XYZ file of C-alpha atoms in Angstrom:
700
model
C 56.992 79.381 100.588
C 55.196 79.804 97.105
C 57.303 79.966 93.954
C 59.192 83.297 93.330
C 58.560 84.524 96.896
C 61.468 85.779 98.927
C 62.129 84.579 102.317
C 63.210 87.262 105.230
C 66.763 87.365 104.258
C 65.868 89.617 101.407
C 65.575 92.211 104.076
C 69.240 91.374 105.341
C 72.227 93.705 105.019
C 74.937 90.955 104.595
C 75.597 89.839 100.852
C 75.797 86.318 101.933
C 72.263 86.277 103.628
C 70.875 88.255 100.721
C 72.237 85.633 98.246
C 69.837 82.905 100.125
C 66.610 85.260 99.790
C 65.307 83.049 97.035
C 65.578 79.884 98.699
C 62.477 78.046 99.746
C 63.547 77.797 103.353
C 62.045 80.129 106.148
C 65.589 81.292 107.172
C 66.018 83.555 110.106
C 68.831 85.848 110.752
C 70.880 85.332 114.110
C 68.655 86.888 116.938
C 66.291 86.211 120.064
C 63.497 85.987 117.618
C 64.545 82.598 116.071
C 65.301 81.041 119.454
C 62.090 82.113 120.875
C 60.347 80.693 117.750
C 62.121 77.352 118.344
C 61.349 77.221 122.164
C 57.545 78.062 121.379
C 57.325 75.303 118.565
C 59.563 72.881 120.452
C 61.976 72.558 117.565
C 65.799 72.027 117.095
C 67.556 75.171 115.140
C 69.349 74.306 112.153
C 72.326 76.769 112.049
C 74.186 77.378 108.700
C 77.237 79.561 108.879
C 79.107 80.546 105.791
C 80.380 83.480 103.754
C 80.007 84.919 100.429
C 83.081 84.070 99.166
C 83.000 80.419 100.182
C 82.735 77.919 97.155
C 81.390 74.907 99.306
C 78.818 77.178 100.850
C 77.454 77.930 97.492
C 77.670 74.233 96.532
C 75.473 73.085 99.734
C 73.274 76.095 98.817
C 72.526 74.788 95.211
C 72.366 71.150 96.126
C 70.312 71.105 99.439
C 68.944 74.699 100.502
C 67.472 75.158 97.016
C 66.116 71.720 96.899
C 62.236 71.459 97.352
C 62.227 68.267 99.306
C 65.215 69.373 101.732
C 63.555 72.543 102.133
C 60.216 70.983 103.409
C 62.100 68.822 105.946
C 63.696 71.918 107.253
C 60.605 73.969 107.385
C 58.701 71.358 109.049
C 60.958 70.114 111.711
C 63.538 73.074 112.246
C 64.080 76.745 112.967
C 66.653 77.463 110.262
C 69.354 80.467 111.039
C 71.675 81.575 108.402
C 74.773 83.618 109.688
C 77.512 85.389 107.671
C 80.864 84.510 109.420
C 82.409 88.018 108.284
C 79.458 89.885 109.854
C 79.269 88.031 113.026
C 82.831 86.556 113.992
C 81.603 86.097 117.264
C 79.218 83.448 116.541
C 81.250 81.819 114.145
C 84.349 81.401 116.230
C 82.377 79.880 119.350
C 80.367 77.214 116.862
C 83.379 76.491 115.067
C 84.921 75.493 118.519
C 81.615 73.760 119.265
C 81.497 71.448 116.166
C 85.278 70.911 116.177
C 84.639 69.334 119.630
C 81.973 67.254 118.151
C 83.294 66.149 114.838
C 86.828 67.166 115.117
C 86.672 69.454 112.132
C 85.542 72.803 111.447
C 85.502 75.306 108.255
C 82.553 76.531 106.146
C 79.750 75.878 105.740
C 79.239 74.874 109.106
C 76.141 73.218 109.744
C 75.320 72.902 113.345
C 71.963 71.365 114.935
C 71.348 73.384 118.321
C 68.660 73.137 121.245
C 66.032 76.290 121.472
C 68.595 77.370 123.990
C 71.190 77.655 121.132
C 73.368 74.731 122.442
C 75.028 72.513 119.970
C 74.358 68.715 120.113
C 75.583 67.816 116.780
C 77.152 69.208 113.652
C 79.691 69.339 110.733
C 80.747 71.043 107.614
C 79.414 70.100 104.157
C 76.935 67.396 103.864
C 76.149 66.107 100.545
C 72.742 65.751 98.863
C 72.985 61.906 98.926
C 75.363 59.597 100.700
C 78.946 60.038 99.187
C 82.616 61.141 100.299
C 82.130 58.983 103.221
C 79.196 61.599 104.495
C 75.620 60.440 105.206
C 73.044 62.721 102.889
C 71.977 65.780 104.346
C 68.327 64.608 104.260
C 69.231 61.656 106.322
C 71.320 63.819 108.823
C 68.190 66.098 109.226
C 65.816 63.721 109.879
C 67.996 61.772 112.292
C 68.788 65.022 114.221
C 65.233 65.973 114.423
C 64.194 62.441 115.526
C 67.006 62.475 118.194
C 65.752 65.893 119.353
C 61.849 64.830 119.716
C 62.701 61.304 121.121
C 65.910 61.142 122.819
C 65.657 64.620 124.617
C 67.938 63.320 127.527
C 70.836 62.352 125.226
C 70.366 65.664 123.255
C 70.734 67.685 126.522
C 73.671 65.638 127.824
C 75.653 66.114 124.452
C 74.893 69.695 124.338
C 75.842 70.339 128.104
C 79.178 68.497 127.653
C 79.877 70.491 124.526
C 79.490 73.754 126.428
C 81.759 72.514 129.048
C 84.158 71.701 126.805
C 84.045 74.967 125.026
C 84.322 76.940 127.978
C 87.430 74.987 129.216
C 89.090 75.085 125.851
C 88.386 78.910 125.898
C 89.750 79.436 129.343
C 93.725 79.172 129.354
C 95.489 78.097 132.533
C 98.785 78.647 131.095
C 100.171 81.448 133.211
C 103.951 81.861 133.390
C 106.028 84.506 134.842
C 108.286 87.004 132.908
C 108.361 85.320 129.327
C 111.525 86.477 127.596
C 114.027 85.689 124.941
C 114.026 81.912 125.615
C 110.235 81.792 124.788
C 110.698 83.920 121.744
C 113.441 81.719 120.380
C 111.224 78.753 120.627
C 108.462 80.327 118.655
C 111.033 81.296 115.973
C 112.441 77.699 115.921
C 109.066 76.256 115.648
C 108.342 78.075 112.496
C 112.023 76.883 111.123
C 111.451 73.445 112.063
C 108.111 73.031 109.987
C 109.890 74.813 107.002
C 109.148 72.889 103.617
C 112.573 72.878 102.132
C 111.288 71.762 98.791
C 108.393 73.912 98.292
C 108.757 76.892 100.896
C 106.166 77.541 103.334
C 105.379 75.364 106.128
C 103.879 71.770 106.052
C 101.999 69.891 103.674
C 98.858 70.526 101.734
C 96.491 72.348 102.018
C 99.080 75.316 102.314
C 98.361 78.516 103.942
C 100.971 81.406 103.763
C 101.280 82.101 107.570
C 102.322 85.415 107.194
C 102.774 86.242 110.929
C 105.304 83.345 110.911
C 106.953 85.090 107.951
C 107.343 88.418 109.782
C 108.696 86.808 112.859
C 111.310 85.207 110.841
C 112.236 88.453 108.970
C 112.537 90.233 112.172
C 114.760 87.289 113.756
C 116.824 87.544 110.428
C 117.688 91.104 111.291
C 118.978 90.123 114.708
C 122.779 89.631 114.788
C 122.921 88.141 118.329
C 122.554 84.591 117.063
C 124.076 84.082 113.641
C 123.049 80.672 113.137
C 119.240 81.279 113.752
C 119.360 84.639 111.904
C 120.536 82.883 108.917
C 118.126 79.983 109.179
C 115.253 82.405 109.380
C 116.432 84.335 106.476
C 116.364 81.157 104.303
C 112.834 80.174 105.347
C 111.497 83.763 104.860
C 113.053 84.451 101.572
C 112.455 80.957 99.941
C 108.993 80.869 101.017
C 108.300 84.370 99.613
C 109.837 83.663 96.243
C 107.952 80.369 95.979
C 104.571 81.923 96.726
C 105.327 84.672 94.214
C 105.825 82.277 91.773
C 103.104 79.884 92.240
C 99.350 79.622 91.420
C 98.356 81.126 94.747
C 99.834 84.414 93.353
C 97.658 86.009 90.803
C 100.099 86.424 88.163
C 98.140 88.941 85.965
C 96.140 91.177 88.574
C 98.491 90.836 91.509
C 97.303 89.995 94.976
C 97.038 86.502 96.443
C 94.207 83.693 96.678
C 93.456 82.602 100.186
C 95.514 79.281 100.098
C 96.693 76.469 97.851
C 95.141 72.912 97.834
C 98.502 71.613 96.812
C 101.995 71.684 98.661
C 103.749 73.445 95.560
C 101.470 76.698 95.672
C 99.868 75.725 92.163
C 96.217 75.343 92.553
C 94.489 77.801 94.970
C 91.234 78.063 96.627
C 90.604 81.188 94.229
C 88.773 83.498 96.926
C 91.113 86.470 97.531
C 90.616 87.975 100.972
C 91.399 91.702 102.214
C 93.065 90.511 105.316
C 95.113 87.720 103.637
C 96.759 90.505 101.326
C 97.348 93.170 103.881
C 99.409 90.424 105.843
C 101.268 89.299 102.713
C 101.883 92.982 101.451
C 103.422 93.563 105.044
C 105.649 90.340 104.333
C 106.776 91.442 100.910
C 107.433 95.160 102.131
C 109.283 94.009 105.028
C 111.336 91.390 103.020
C 112.163 94.044 100.669
C 113.226 96.578 103.522
C 115.554 93.813 105.013
C 116.826 91.888 102.164
C 116.660 94.619 99.398
C 115.459 91.948 96.553
C 113.645 93.914 94.019
C 111.171 90.612 93.299
C 109.732 91.443 96.815
C 109.023 95.075 95.819
C 107.526 93.931 92.647
C 104.953 91.557 94.336
C 104.177 94.226 96.875
C 103.326 96.702 94.440
C 101.067 93.962 92.481
C 99.192 93.531 95.742
C 98.730 97.153 96.174
C 97.520 97.210 92.488
C 94.925 94.729 93.082
C 93.882 96.214 96.208
C 93.434 99.575 94.429
C 91.669 98.228 91.599
C 89.192 95.903 93.248
C 88.857 96.335 96.977
C 89.003 100.147 97.168
C 86.280 102.661 97.467
C 88.102 105.341 95.709
C 85.535 108.035 96.066
C 84.895 107.802 99.753
C 87.692 105.984 101.259
C 87.706 102.423 102.778
C 88.724 98.898 101.453
C 86.130 96.142 100.584
C 86.102 92.657 101.984
C 86.913 90.032 99.600
C 86.485 88.579 96.190
C 84.532 85.446 95.411
C 86.311 82.457 93.897
C 83.967 81.711 91.226
C 81.248 83.495 89.025
C 79.069 80.373 89.506
C 78.951 77.077 90.610
C 79.940 75.512 86.899
C 82.919 77.826 86.957
C 85.284 76.498 89.717
C 88.018 79.033 89.071
C 87.461 79.387 85.268
C 87.875 83.020 85.510
C 91.355 82.671 86.507
C 92.625 79.852 84.560
C 93.524 79.287 80.773
C 93.768 76.708 78.297
C 96.558 76.830 75.648
C 93.773 77.521 73.114
C 92.522 80.598 74.867
C 95.768 81.865 75.331
C 96.860 81.211 71.869
C 93.628 83.298 70.745
C 94.611 86.551 72.338
C 98.551 86.553 71.873
C 100.874 86.830 68.800
C 103.018 83.734 68.150
C 106.207 85.186 69.834
C 104.371 86.237 72.711
C 102.503 83.013 73.167
C 105.941 81.059 72.887
C 107.283 83.224 75.801
C 104.214 83.221 77.871
C 103.446 79.477 77.478
C 106.859 78.808 79.036
C 106.767 81.348 81.767
C 103.194 80.741 82.959
C 103.467 77.015 82.285
C 100.676 76.895 79.894
C 100.191 73.098 79.019
C 97.947 71.054 76.918
C 97.082 68.974 80.109
C 96.883 71.620 83.089
C 95.919 71.763 86.724
C 92.153 71.646 87.233
C 90.415 68.395 87.669
C 86.878 69.925 86.579
C 88.712 70.730 83.007
C 92.347 69.135 82.403
C 92.806 71.683 79.782
C 92.656 74.650 82.160
C 96.063 75.959 83.640
C 96.475 77.863 86.877
C 99.310 80.415 85.840
C 102.468 79.987 87.724
C 106.021 80.347 86.982
C 107.547 77.588 85.200
C 110.872 78.877 83.620
C 113.336 81.299 84.305
C 114.158 84.244 81.719
C 117.371 82.523 81.347
C 115.781 79.303 80.315
C 113.264 80.994 78.163
C 116.137 82.930 76.366
C 117.973 79.571 75.807
C 114.464 78.039 74.458
C 113.046 80.629 72.071
C 116.257 82.888 71.458
C 116.729 86.679 71.717
C 117.818 88.991 74.769
C 116.620 89.171 78.337
C 115.341 92.706 77.735
C 113.236 91.165 74.513
C 111.736 88.201 76.502
C 110.953 90.575 79.196
C 108.958 92.893 77.025
C 107.179 90.023 75.338
C 106.122 88.644 78.762
C 104.753 92.236 79.703
C 102.791 92.464 76.593
C 101.390 89.096 76.855
C 100.216 89.722 80.473
C 98.641 92.892 79.508
C 96.856 91.118 76.883
C 95.709 88.452 78.942
C 94.592 90.610 81.574
C 92.478 92.700 79.365
C 90.879 89.671 77.997
C 90.288 88.109 81.552
C 88.470 91.623 82.199
C 85.891 90.626 79.736
C 85.002 87.311 81.497
C 82.180 87.832 83.986
C 84.134 88.781 87.346
C 83.491 87.207 90.543
C 81.665 88.991 92.996
C 83.257 91.528 95.212
C 81.887 91.845 98.703
C 81.912 95.708 98.918
C 81.160 95.493 102.921
C 83.600 97.509 104.643
C 84.786 96.090 108.171
C 86.158 98.161 110.779
C 88.984 95.686 111.910
C 89.987 94.553 108.254
C 90.146 98.432 107.446
C 92.739 98.738 110.248
C 94.589 95.875 108.779
C 94.431 97.559 105.247
C 95.437 101.154 106.661
C 98.438 99.847 108.504
C 99.812 97.541 105.550
C 99.468 100.394 102.967
C 100.882 103.013 104.911
C 103.870 100.795 105.623
C 104.085 100.119 101.607
C 103.588 103.733 100.895
C 106.596 104.709 102.971
C 109.056 102.076 101.909
C 108.179 102.221 98.383
C 107.573 105.996 98.216
C 103.978 106.099 97.103
C 102.303 109.414 98.102
C 99.094 108.794 96.448
C 98.764 105.143 98.239
C 99.518 106.975 101.622
C 96.767 109.633 100.831
C 94.175 107.149 100.451
C 95.149 105.141 103.444
C 94.615 108.277 105.424
C 91.440 109.142 103.497
C 90.059 105.498 104.483
C 91.053 105.683 108.147
C 89.317 109.085 108.340
C 86.256 107.340 107.078
C 86.274 104.516 109.251
C 86.682 106.823 112.385
C 84.093 108.987 111.233
C 81.443 106.339 110.770
C 82.283 103.542 113.030
C 83.717 105.249 116.066
C 81.469 107.132 118.684
C 83.092 108.302 121.735
C 80.921 107.004 124.681
C 79.165 104.305 122.525
C 82.144 102.466 121.078
C 83.022 100.985 117.744
C 80.778 99.363 115.281
C 82.073 96.213 113.363
C 80.576 97.344 110.024
C 81.414 100.825 108.549
C 79.354 100.174 105.389
C 77.471 97.366 103.681
C 78.047 96.721 100.006
C 75.628 98.352 97.410
C 74.181 100.951 99.647
C 72.409 98.368 101.856
C 71.634 99.716 105.223
C 72.023 97.581 108.448
C 71.690 97.495 112.156
C 74.677 98.515 114.173
C 76.894 95.664 115.111
C 79.031 96.176 118.233
C 82.894 96.099 117.475
C 84.721 92.958 118.804
C 88.375 92.952 120.196
C 89.923 92.862 116.872
C 88.240 96.024 115.531
C 89.518 97.789 118.432
C 93.204 96.453 118.242
C 93.435 96.808 114.475
C 92.007 100.343 114.393
C 94.042 101.606 117.205
C 97.204 100.218 115.382
C 96.305 101.687 112.189
C 95.672 105.240 113.959
C 99.323 105.010 115.546
C 100.829 104.032 111.927
C 98.863 107.064 110.553
C 100.406 109.327 113.435
C 104.012 107.861 112.600
C 103.125 108.551 108.960
C 102.003 112.257 109.189
C 102.845 113.557 112.787
C 99.163 114.798 113.244
C 98.406 114.582 116.949
C 94.815 113.718 116.180
C 95.654 110.168 115.162
C 97.775 109.551 118.362
C 94.659 111.056 120.310
C 92.037 108.650 118.893
C 94.498 105.572 119.119
C 94.547 106.198 122.883
C 90.938 106.874 123.147
C 90.349 103.201 121.109
C 92.929 101.640 123.591
C 91.313 103.069 126.644
C 88.039 102.025 125.591
C 89.567 98.469 124.903
C 90.971 98.058 127.929
C 87.486 99.262 129.732
C 85.232 97.037 127.931
C 87.343 93.682 127.096
C 90.149 93.315 129.667
C 89.922 90.832 132.447
C 91.193 92.698 135.319
C 90.862 89.662 137.253
C 92.628 87.330 135.565
C 94.369 89.279 132.808
C 94.034 88.899 129.147
C 91.384 90.355 126.669
C 87.921 88.829 125.902
C 86.964 89.120 122.290
C 83.546 90.516 123.092
C 82.597 93.110 125.690
C 80.074 92.354 128.424
C 77.700 94.982 128.824
C 75.831 95.566 132.015
C 72.118 95.203 132.070
C 72.271 93.665 128.696
C 70.052 90.731 127.845
C 71.678 87.127 128.517
C 73.904 86.150 125.383
C 72.423 83.666 123.195
C 73.767 80.228 122.686
C 77.239 79.557 123.110
C 78.032 83.368 123.016
C 77.812 82.905 126.800
C 81.206 81.347 126.730
C 83.921 83.924 126.997
C 86.892 83.807 124.668
C 90.372 85.225 125.088
C 91.866 84.767 121.487
C 95.427 83.760 121.176
C 95.512 81.665 118.027
C 95.842 83.432 114.456
C 93.448 81.953 112.442
C 94.339 83.293 110.018
C 93.801 86.807 111.054
C 96.245 87.888 113.816
C 94.741 87.104 117.139
C 93.019 89.879 119.102
C 95.427 89.412 122.333
C 98.756 89.901 120.781
C 97.432 92.741 118.571
C 95.985 94.395 121.801
C 99.422 94.072 123.482
C 101.117 95.470 120.605
C 98.820 98.528 120.797
C 99.700 98.851 124.834
C 103.361 98.599 124.353
C 103.374 101.235 121.387
C 101.306 103.546 123.616
C 103.628 102.966 126.509
C 106.562 103.899 124.458
C 104.856 107.255 123.669
C 103.569 107.910 126.950
C 105.575 106.233 129.600
C 102.088 105.269 131.410
C 102.946 102.248 133.343
C 99.165 100.965 133.271
C 99.576 100.223 129.419
C 102.754 98.181 130.088
C 101.286 96.488 133.164
C 98.314 95.218 131.130
C 100.617 94.228 128.045
C 103.142 92.307 130.118
C 100.259 90.575 132.188
C 98.503 89.527 129.075
C 101.721 87.890 127.592
C 102.325 86.058 131.038
C 98.825 84.811 130.803
C 99.308 82.647 127.858
C 103.163 82.173 128.375
C 102.719 78.567 129.783
C 100.675 77.237 126.546
C 101.624 79.465 123.626
C 104.575 77.442 122.442
C 102.201 74.526 121.946
C 100.342 76.511 118.963
C 103.374 76.859 116.787
C 102.897 78.868 113.648
C 99.577 79.648 114.817
C 101.018 81.709 117.848
C 103.211 83.930 115.644
C 101.532 87.235 116.511
C 102.024 86.697 120.312
C 105.687 86.154 118.975
C 105.699 89.352 117.280
C 104.302 91.206 120.605
C 106.601 89.331 122.718
C 109.475 90.686 120.555
C 108.132 94.272 121.520
C 108.309 93.394 125.053
C 111.558 91.968 125.085
C 113.386 94.601 122.958
C 113.502 98.375 123.954
C 111.288 100.307 121.749
C 113.548 101.905 119.075
C 112.076 105.226 117.786
C 113.509 107.389 114.955
C 111.941 110.717 114.622
C 112.829 112.394 111.427
C 112.244 116.308 110.578
C 112.368 117.551 107.212
C 114.405 115.166 105.236
C 112.921 112.675 102.938
C 116.429 110.956 102.619
C 116.862 110.104 106.259
C 113.207 108.902 106.462
C 114.094 106.406 103.707
C 117.346 105.418 105.711
C 115.485 105.133 108.859
C 112.960 102.818 107.202
C 115.469 100.329 106.004
C 115.502 96.960 107.597
C 112.432 95.524 109.389
C 112.370 95.462 113.129
C 109.270 94.890 115.088
C 110.302 97.254 117.982
C 111.100 100.130 115.456
C 109.117 103.129 114.645
C 109.808 105.953 112.237
C 107.960 109.128 112.908
C 107.851 111.845 110.477
C 107.488 115.299 111.854
C 107.588 118.882 110.896
C 109.150 121.843 112.833
C 105.314 123.192 113.435
C 104.493 119.854 115.055
C 107.146 119.901 117.894
C 104.652 121.606 120.198
C 101.939 119.095 119.844
C 103.590 115.585 120.547
C 102.620 112.471 122.662
C 103.769 113.072 126.172
C 107.056 110.828 126.366
C 108.200 112.755 123.021
C 107.192 116.022 124.474
C 109.944 115.597 127.206
C 112.633 114.958 124.529
C 112.178 116.672 121.230
C 111.347 120.243 122.032
C 114.650 120.433 123.822
C 116.625 119.448 120.577
C 118.647 122.404 119.300
C 117.515 124.124 116.135
C 119.519 122.591 113.139
C 119.902 123.665 109.542
C 118.159 121.132 107.273
C 116.733 117.970 108.228
C 117.703 115.694 111.104
C 116.918 112.569 112.840
C 116.823 111.563 116.626
C 117.437 108.058 117.548
C 115.771 107.000 120.939
C 116.046 103.343 122.471
C 113.928 103.152 125.558
C 114.383 106.144 127.338
C 117.644 106.895 126.168
C 118.136 109.159 122.992
C 121.385 109.885 121.065
C 122.347 113.326 119.906
C 120.494 114.321 116.731
C 122.269 113.454 113.322
C 121.769 115.097 110.080
C 123.712 112.976 107.555
C 123.112 109.479 106.183
C 126.211 108.009 107.736
C 125.528 109.428 111.116
C 122.100 108.001 111.242
C 123.419 104.579 110.161
C 125.924 104.628 112.815
C 123.123 105.604 115.417
C 121.114 102.831 114.286
C 123.851 100.273 114.654
């Protein structure tokens, strides 16, 4: 390629792929053309998988893929393929499994060496430009892998074959166990409790991820009164962990929202990228905790997550939620957009504001960042009581100074160059966003938030869902770029069906129940393994061309990583539909899926929390609270988070348009003056109640 010339990625729709269009490498997008070229030229394939938000992907881009000599080696000896892991999760998950089998590690950037058939024979993650970090230089790896492919083909084929066998074996679970129930559920809850970090909150040590599914599992367990000791332990872990995360640097103290994870066990220094899916699950955590424990701090943090999502991740005009915000503005940045020196903070604050902010946000002369020791990650370093004792004044005065300081610091931060927002709208992640914001809107009483969530769901359904054809994985790419339609994966169907059921509960509009059922029926038809139970993550299309590379390996996702796994989310959808239709087929497939994984799931610990949440729905009878015409009763019904509880808001006009199971019950409720609530557990309904005390008694 000549200087200034773009490679073929300039025509890509993905922001991550387009970011590499200037590189002197003859990149190809994932597809048959690249592998046919490799076969024709008898070359191995170099596969790079990354994401626009990934710091080390950008580092490797600059150090290696923009280096002329490295590019020459790649162009001469390989066919180069670049993949956006957000755009093609089916490709990413399988090659992650493959490279983990080879090297014992995964992550991004993922660097794999493949045969022309797409079978991996070597790989790793980040390779430095020269020998360091105990890793060989990337150029040395490239030359070695090309030489091995040309001169030791037998070893290459043997290695690739053994990797393929390992992937297929790892992805085919043989953990069937009959009738999983309370005992298994207790083991999953106890596993989370046992991994609790009593000093810092959360689970395990560094690096530390939020594990939102485990926190929801514990909040639910804390609401159960049958085992007081387990309930109290679950409450302690959930409450302490949420408070510690909220006080840490993983929580953006100025704009709201959370970074992806913390590199230290104290939640201080994060990887600064901010993902839609992390924030939806944490939003649910803080909303559920506020519902259950009534701590105002949880409502404050939840409101901050919403504020960040609405400001940065929302297409306010058309509806829809964007994918992510990058960690850095440039490779020289390393979190500089989000961090502060004392000098920077002092320059924008009055003396009394600075005195308070420096204590509260722990802004010191020697900060937290290795590349610039003067830079501080804002995190809570002092209580209001401690600040009052230190600087004097009143709690109200200190609080006012803090609010003023935070506003000024945020306004100043907005003048810095903002890290890139990937405005791609993904179907499954939007399902997660809609579900979380509808829950927050109900609990926090936010009508505008509710309206935007419904607007977003309507857009996704209109663009991505086509009866007969199915779901698309991408609703829209950022910056108006058009792209080819990519088939939806299991998570897209499950998350969107869940969101549609949440929308039905929020509005009582039957259209949302109807489309949820259509999505679930299509999901069963295209992804469910009728012979062995459970759901594959991709559909098998009759008559389609043979899948490329490791896409031939069938996967049944069980592990949260970190997005909730497709199988337990699909089970959740089916159990919710069974409660609304009494159709035994939904329950049978849900229970068969739970049974399929029951023999192995406890070994996944924290990473099987979504399975635990789905199992809770199967173990407990569905609890439905139908509210007609009373905001007050709806608020009471929404108190305390229980996985198996649904609060359904209806109007009298909607009584003739109900899902089948409710249609058997609700129309027979006598006319009552004012609003009322009806509590049903399983197939038994209590008499309607019209006052708060009566509803509390009915809910137990």
